[in-house]
Structures are given as C-alpha cells and as structure tokens.
Short mmCIF file of C-alpha atoms in Angstrom, two decimals:
data_model
loop_
_atom_site.label_atom_id
_atom_site.label_comp_id
_atom_site.label_asym_id
_atom_site.label_seq_id
_atom_site.Cartn_x
_atom_site.Cartn_y
_atom_site.Cartn_z
CA GLY A 46 9.60 15.10 4.08
CA GLN A 47 6.67 14.38 1.87
CA GLN A 48 8.06 12.29 -0.96
CA VAL A 49 4.76 12.28 -3.08
CA GLN A 50 2.14 14.95 -3.28
CA GLN A 51 -1.33 13.74 -4.52
CA SER A 52 -4.00 16.04 -6.03
CA PRO A 53 -6.92 16.94 -6.09
CA ALA A 54 -7.77 15.52 -2.46
CA SER A 55 -11.32 15.17 -3.46
CA LEU A 56 -13.25 15.15 -6.71
CA VAL A 57 -16.92 15.25 -7.53
CA LEU A 58 -18.06 14.32 -11.21
CA GLN A 59 -21.18 13.58 -13.09
CA GLU A 60 -21.33 10.13 -14.49
CA GLY A 61 -19.85 9.94 -17.90
CA GLU A 62 -17.38 12.81 -17.23
CA ASN A 63 -13.42 12.15 -17.21
CA ALA A 64 -11.17 12.52 -14.29
CA GLU A 65 -7.63 13.09 -14.21
CA LEU A 66 -5.63 12.29 -10.99
CA GLN A 67 -2.18 13.37 -10.30
CA CYS A 68 0.97 12.65 -8.31
CA ASN A 69 4.05 14.69 -7.93
CA PHE A 70 7.19 13.54 -6.62
CA SER A 71 10.26 15.01 -5.36
CA THR A 72 12.87 12.25 -5.26
CA SER A 73 14.07 9.84 -7.93
CA LEU A 74 11.51 7.49 -9.05
CA ASN A 75 11.83 3.51 -9.70
CA SER A 76 8.34 2.95 -10.17
CA MET A 77 4.92 4.11 -9.34
CA GLN A 78 2.14 1.92 -8.30
CA TRP A 79 -1.65 3.06 -8.62
CA PHE A 80 -4.44 1.50 -6.32
CA TYR A 81 -8.14 1.92 -5.83
CA GLN A 82 -8.94 1.53 -1.96
CA ARG A 83 -12.49 0.19 -1.47
CA PRO A 84 -14.59 1.81 1.15
CA GLY A 85 -14.10 -1.16 3.46
CA GLY A 86 -10.24 -0.57 3.17
CA SER A 87 -8.88 -3.25 0.85
CA LEU A 88 -6.50 -2.57 -1.98
CA VAL A 89 -7.11 -3.01 -5.75
CA SER A 90 -3.94 -2.74 -7.80
CA LEU A 91 -4.48 -0.78 -10.98
CA PHE A 92 -1.08 -0.01 -12.28
CA TYR A 93 2.39 -0.65 -11.82
CA ASN A 94 4.18 1.81 -14.10
CA PRO A 95 7.74 2.61 -14.01
CA SER A 96 7.40 5.19 -17.15
CA GLY A 97 5.31 5.88 -20.12
CA THR A 98 1.66 5.00 -20.59
CA LYS A 99 -0.23 1.86 -19.63
CA HIS A 100 -4.03 1.35 -20.46
CA SER A 101 -6.49 -1.14 -18.68
CA GLY A 102 -10.12 -0.60 -19.99
CA ARG A 103 -11.19 2.98 -19.15
CA LEU A 104 -8.15 3.68 -17.08
CA THR A 105 -4.84 4.97 -18.31
CA SER A 106 -1.58 5.61 -16.23
CA THR A 107 1.09 7.71 -17.41
CA THR A 108 4.46 8.35 -15.81
CA VAL A 109 6.66 11.05 -16.83
CA ILE A 110 10.07 10.73 -15.06
CA LYS A 111 11.67 14.05 -16.25
CA GLU A 112 8.60 16.00 -15.05
CA ARG A 113 8.38 13.90 -11.75
CA ARG A 114 4.72 13.07 -12.25
CA SER A 115 2.51 10.26 -12.61
CA SER A 116 -1.30 10.53 -13.58
CA LEU A 117 -4.09 8.35 -13.66
CA HIS A 118 -6.90 9.07 -16.17
CA ILE A 119 -10.47 7.73 -15.85
CA SER A 120 -12.60 7.97 -18.89
CA SER A 121 -16.43 7.90 -19.02
CA SER A 122 -16.67 7.63 -15.18
CA GLN A 123 -19.37 5.66 -13.60
CA THR A 124 -20.89 5.62 -10.21
CA THR A 125 -18.99 2.11 -9.37
CA ASP A 126 -15.60 4.26 -9.85
CA SER A 127 -16.47 6.12 -6.55
CA GLY A 128 -13.82 5.51 -3.94
CA THR A 129 -10.29 6.39 -3.11
CA TYR A 130 -7.24 6.21 -5.41
CA LEU A 131 -3.74 5.98 -4.06
CA CYS A 132 -0.44 6.40 -5.75
CA ALA A 133 2.75 4.82 -4.21
CA LEU A 134 6.33 5.77 -5.05
CA GLU A 135 8.94 3.37 -5.10
CA PRO A 136 12.12 5.68 -4.80
CA GLY A 137 15.34 4.93 -7.19
CA SER A 138 17.32 5.15 -4.20
CA ASN A 139 15.41 2.53 -2.24
CA TYR A 140 13.64 -0.14 -3.98
CA ASN A 141 12.20 -1.75 -0.84
CA VAL A 142 9.76 0.98 0.45
CA LEU A 143 6.67 2.38 -0.94
CA TYR A 144 5.56 6.00 -0.15
CA PHE A 145 1.81 6.52 -0.44
CA GLY A 146 0.20 9.65 -1.44
CA SER A 147 -2.67 11.00 0.84
CA GLY A 148 -5.22 9.76 -1.70
CA THR A 149 -7.89 11.37 -4.05
CA LYS A 150 -11.64 10.57 -2.85
CA LEU A 151 -13.59 10.46 -6.18
CA THR A 152 -17.24 10.67 -6.07
CA VAL A 153 -19.22 10.11 -9.28
CA GLU A 154 -23.08 11.22 -9.04
CA PRO A 155 -25.55 9.60 -11.31
CA GLY B 1 -3.39 -12.44 -10.20
CA PRO B 2 -1.24 -13.27 -7.43
CA LYS B 3 -3.01 -13.19 -4.10
CA VAL B 4 -1.74 -12.34 -0.72
CA LEU B 5 -3.94 -13.43 2.13
CA GLN B 6 -4.24 -12.14 5.71
CA ILE B 7 -5.65 -13.65 8.70
CA PRO B 8 -7.57 -12.64 10.71
CA SER B 9 -9.48 -9.95 8.79
CA HIS B 10 -10.56 -8.16 12.21
CA GLN B 11 -9.08 -8.51 15.49
CA ILE B 12 -10.06 -6.78 18.73
CA ILE B 13 -7.81 -6.81 21.64
CA ASP B 14 -7.18 -4.93 25.09
CA MET B 15 -4.57 -2.80 25.50
CA GLY B 16 -1.52 -4.56 26.91
CA GLN B 17 -2.13 -7.87 25.27
CA MET B 18 -0.17 -9.51 22.49
CA VAL B 19 -1.45 -9.94 19.06
CA THR B 20 -0.02 -11.58 15.93
CA LEU B 21 -1.19 -10.68 12.68
CA ASN B 22 -0.65 -13.42 9.86
CA CYS B 23 0.34 -12.96 6.42
CA ASP B 24 0.35 -15.66 3.60
CA PRO B 25 2.61 -14.24 0.62
CA VAL B 26 2.55 -15.10 -2.97
CA SER B 27 4.12 -18.46 -2.84
CA ASN B 28 7.37 -17.71 -4.97
CA HIS B 29 7.91 -14.35 -3.48
CA LEU B 30 11.04 -13.38 -1.53
CA TYR B 31 10.45 -9.89 -0.11
CA PHE B 32 7.90 -9.22 2.67
CA TYR B 33 6.50 -5.94 3.70
CA TRP B 34 4.04 -4.45 6.32
CA TYR B 35 2.19 -1.23 6.05
CA LYS B 36 -0.01 0.56 8.66
CA GLN B 37 -2.93 2.74 7.86
CA ILE B 38 -4.66 4.58 10.76
CA LEU B 39 -8.46 5.17 9.88
CA GLY B 40 -8.85 8.24 7.44
CA GLN B 41 -4.92 8.72 7.34
CA GLN B 42 -2.07 8.03 4.89
CA MET B 43 -0.77 4.45 4.30
CA GLU B 44 2.75 4.25 5.89
CA PHE B 45 5.60 1.76 5.69
CA LEU B 46 6.34 -0.41 8.77
CA VAL B 47 9.09 -2.76 7.89
CA ASN B 48 10.54 -4.97 5.00
CA PHE B 49 11.89 -8.51 5.44
CA TYR B 50 14.17 -10.80 3.27
CA ASN B 51 16.08 -13.89 3.77
CA GLY B 52 15.24 -14.25 7.35
CA LYS B 53 15.93 -10.65 8.19
CA VAL B 54 14.63 -7.10 8.48
CA MET B 55 16.33 -4.93 6.19
CA GLU B 56 14.61 -1.79 6.74
CA LYS B 57 12.08 -0.32 9.33
CA SER B 58 10.47 3.15 9.85
CA LYS B 59 10.09 4.99 12.94
CA LEU B 60 6.69 3.59 13.22
CA PHE B 61 8.17 0.22 14.04
CA LYS B 62 8.33 0.41 17.67
CA ASP B 63 10.49 -1.83 19.91
CA GLN B 64 7.23 -3.59 20.67
CA PHE B 65 7.01 -4.78 17.22
CA SER B 66 8.65 -7.86 15.66
CA VAL B 67 8.16 -9.86 12.42
CA GLU B 68 9.32 -13.21 11.39
CA ARG B 69 8.69 -15.91 8.81
CA PRO B 70 9.55 -19.35 10.60
CA ASP B 71 10.40 -22.07 8.07
CA GLY B 72 8.71 -20.35 5.15
CA SER B 73 5.35 -20.51 6.75
CA TYR B 74 3.14 -17.27 7.64
CA PHE B 75 4.91 -13.81 7.68
CA THR B 76 3.88 -12.54 11.04
CA LEU B 77 3.74 -9.17 12.84
CA LYS B 78 3.63 -9.57 16.36
CA ILE B 79 2.91 -6.36 18.85
CA GLN B 80 3.63 -7.07 22.55
CA PRO B 81 2.35 -5.23 24.34
CA THR B 82 -0.14 -3.36 22.27
CA ALA B 83 -1.20 0.11 22.93
CA LEU B 84 -4.23 2.31 21.92
CA GLU B 85 -2.24 4.08 19.01
CA ASP B 86 -1.74 0.58 17.40
CA SER B 87 -5.39 0.57 16.27
CA ALA B 88 -5.18 0.74 12.66
CA VAL B 89 -5.49 -1.62 9.36
CA TYR B 90 -2.19 -3.49 8.86
CA PHE B 91 -1.53 -4.45 5.28
CA CYS B 92 1.12 -7.18 4.13
CA ALA B 93 2.65 -7.03 0.84
CA SER B 94 5.27 -9.27 -0.98
CA SER B 95 7.20 -8.96 -3.97
CA LEU B 96 9.07 -11.46 -6.12
CA LEU B 97 12.56 -9.67 -5.72
CA THR B 98 13.56 -6.08 -5.00
CA ASN B 99 12.70 -3.70 -7.64
CA TYR B 100 9.49 -5.53 -8.58
CA GLU B 101 5.80 -4.84 -8.05
CA GLN B 102 4.43 -5.05 -4.56
CA TYR B 103 1.31 -7.13 -4.12
CA PHE B 104 -1.17 -6.41 -1.17
CA GLY B 105 -3.22 -8.41 1.05
CA PRO B 106 -6.73 -7.31 2.21
CA GLY B 107 -5.60 -6.11 5.44
CA THR B 108 -6.16 -6.82 9.16
CA ARG B 109 -8.24 -4.31 11.02
CA LEU B 110 -6.84 -4.04 14.47
CA THR B 111 -8.85 -2.49 17.33
CA VAL B 112 -7.13 -1.88 20.64
CA LEU B 113 -9.44 -1.21 23.59
#
C-alpha cells in the first residue's frame, strides 16, 4: 500500500505568502528526504531529516516521528519557488529504499 | 555537495533494442540505486546494489533489466529488450552506507519508440 501521503497535491500562492507542505506516513521512519523537482525533472535535495527541525534559508523541515508526519515550510514565497516538491520516506524496516510521495505542485504568482 | 552524474541525459531508442544507462556515483559511496519516474507520475524504486550484488528489487525491475558495476566504474542499468512502457526518466542515486542520505543524479530521459 501507499507508504507516504503527500498534501496538498497543488497549491497556488501570491508572492510573499507562506506555504506548508505535508507528508504523512503509515510505517516506521528512519528518515525523510525533501526534494525540489525542477520543471525539467532534475532533483534538488532540500533536507535529509530523520527527526526534529532543520532550517535552510527560507525553508524549514520538521519531522515528528510520533505523529508520523513531516512538513516543509516555505516562508515569504517567491515566483522562483514554483515547481514540484517531493518527500521521500526511508522506512525503519528497510534502510535501502526510498518511497516517494506523489508531490505538491506549487505555483507562486507575482 | 557530492554529485552523481548520469550519461546520457537523453536517449531515444527503438522498441526491442538494448539500452545501457550509465551512472557515475559519488566516489566513496558504497550503495547504489535506480529509480524510475514515468512522465507525470510518482518516482518509484527499482533496485539497490551493494558489494557487487543486487540486494533488493521491486516488481518494476523486470527480467529484461540488469545492473552491474564492473571494477568500480560506472554503475549501469541495462534494458534488453526495451519495451514502450520503459519510456521514463531513470534516476541513479548513491549513499555512503546504508541508513545514510541518498544523493541523486539529474536523470536520464529514455524514450522508446
């Protein structure tokens, strides 16, 4: 079955607004990775986050194992943030496979 | 940060032919992976590889697929023969050890005609 559920599927913001993207998982977690997928398809690694909160510029990732969720927060969004954001779960029972969410397509309008 | 390279970036091939996708993993990494993403769909795990052996493969890793890393050179995914449903972007990844971050290459877009 589906190991990781990502929401929302799509999100439209005005520039300057904040975004909260979620991934919920049904299995034990070893780690969660967050990626930005460019329109051309290549991946940009954003976070490798087993637990807790990590920051990188305007991005914040929070993984709460007990609640089986991981989030990506984008503050003060910019048009260049537009694209698809993917989360990928590494299960606690199998370190060598990543299960990807279906992605959030973010559009930031000027 | 560490970079994974993939060659070629695009490949167009006729159905039934053989294709080899090449991956140059991060130099000191020991674990290697292939993932497949059909256009507009979810990224899915194909196979992982360690110490010269396939450790785990998904049901997407058909009998026509094979992987190897001869003498520490490229980590390759070979499809022989190719089918129309093999058209996708194939991403290679590597990690230092198990339970470590996976680093992804830029992908190879394979089109089977």
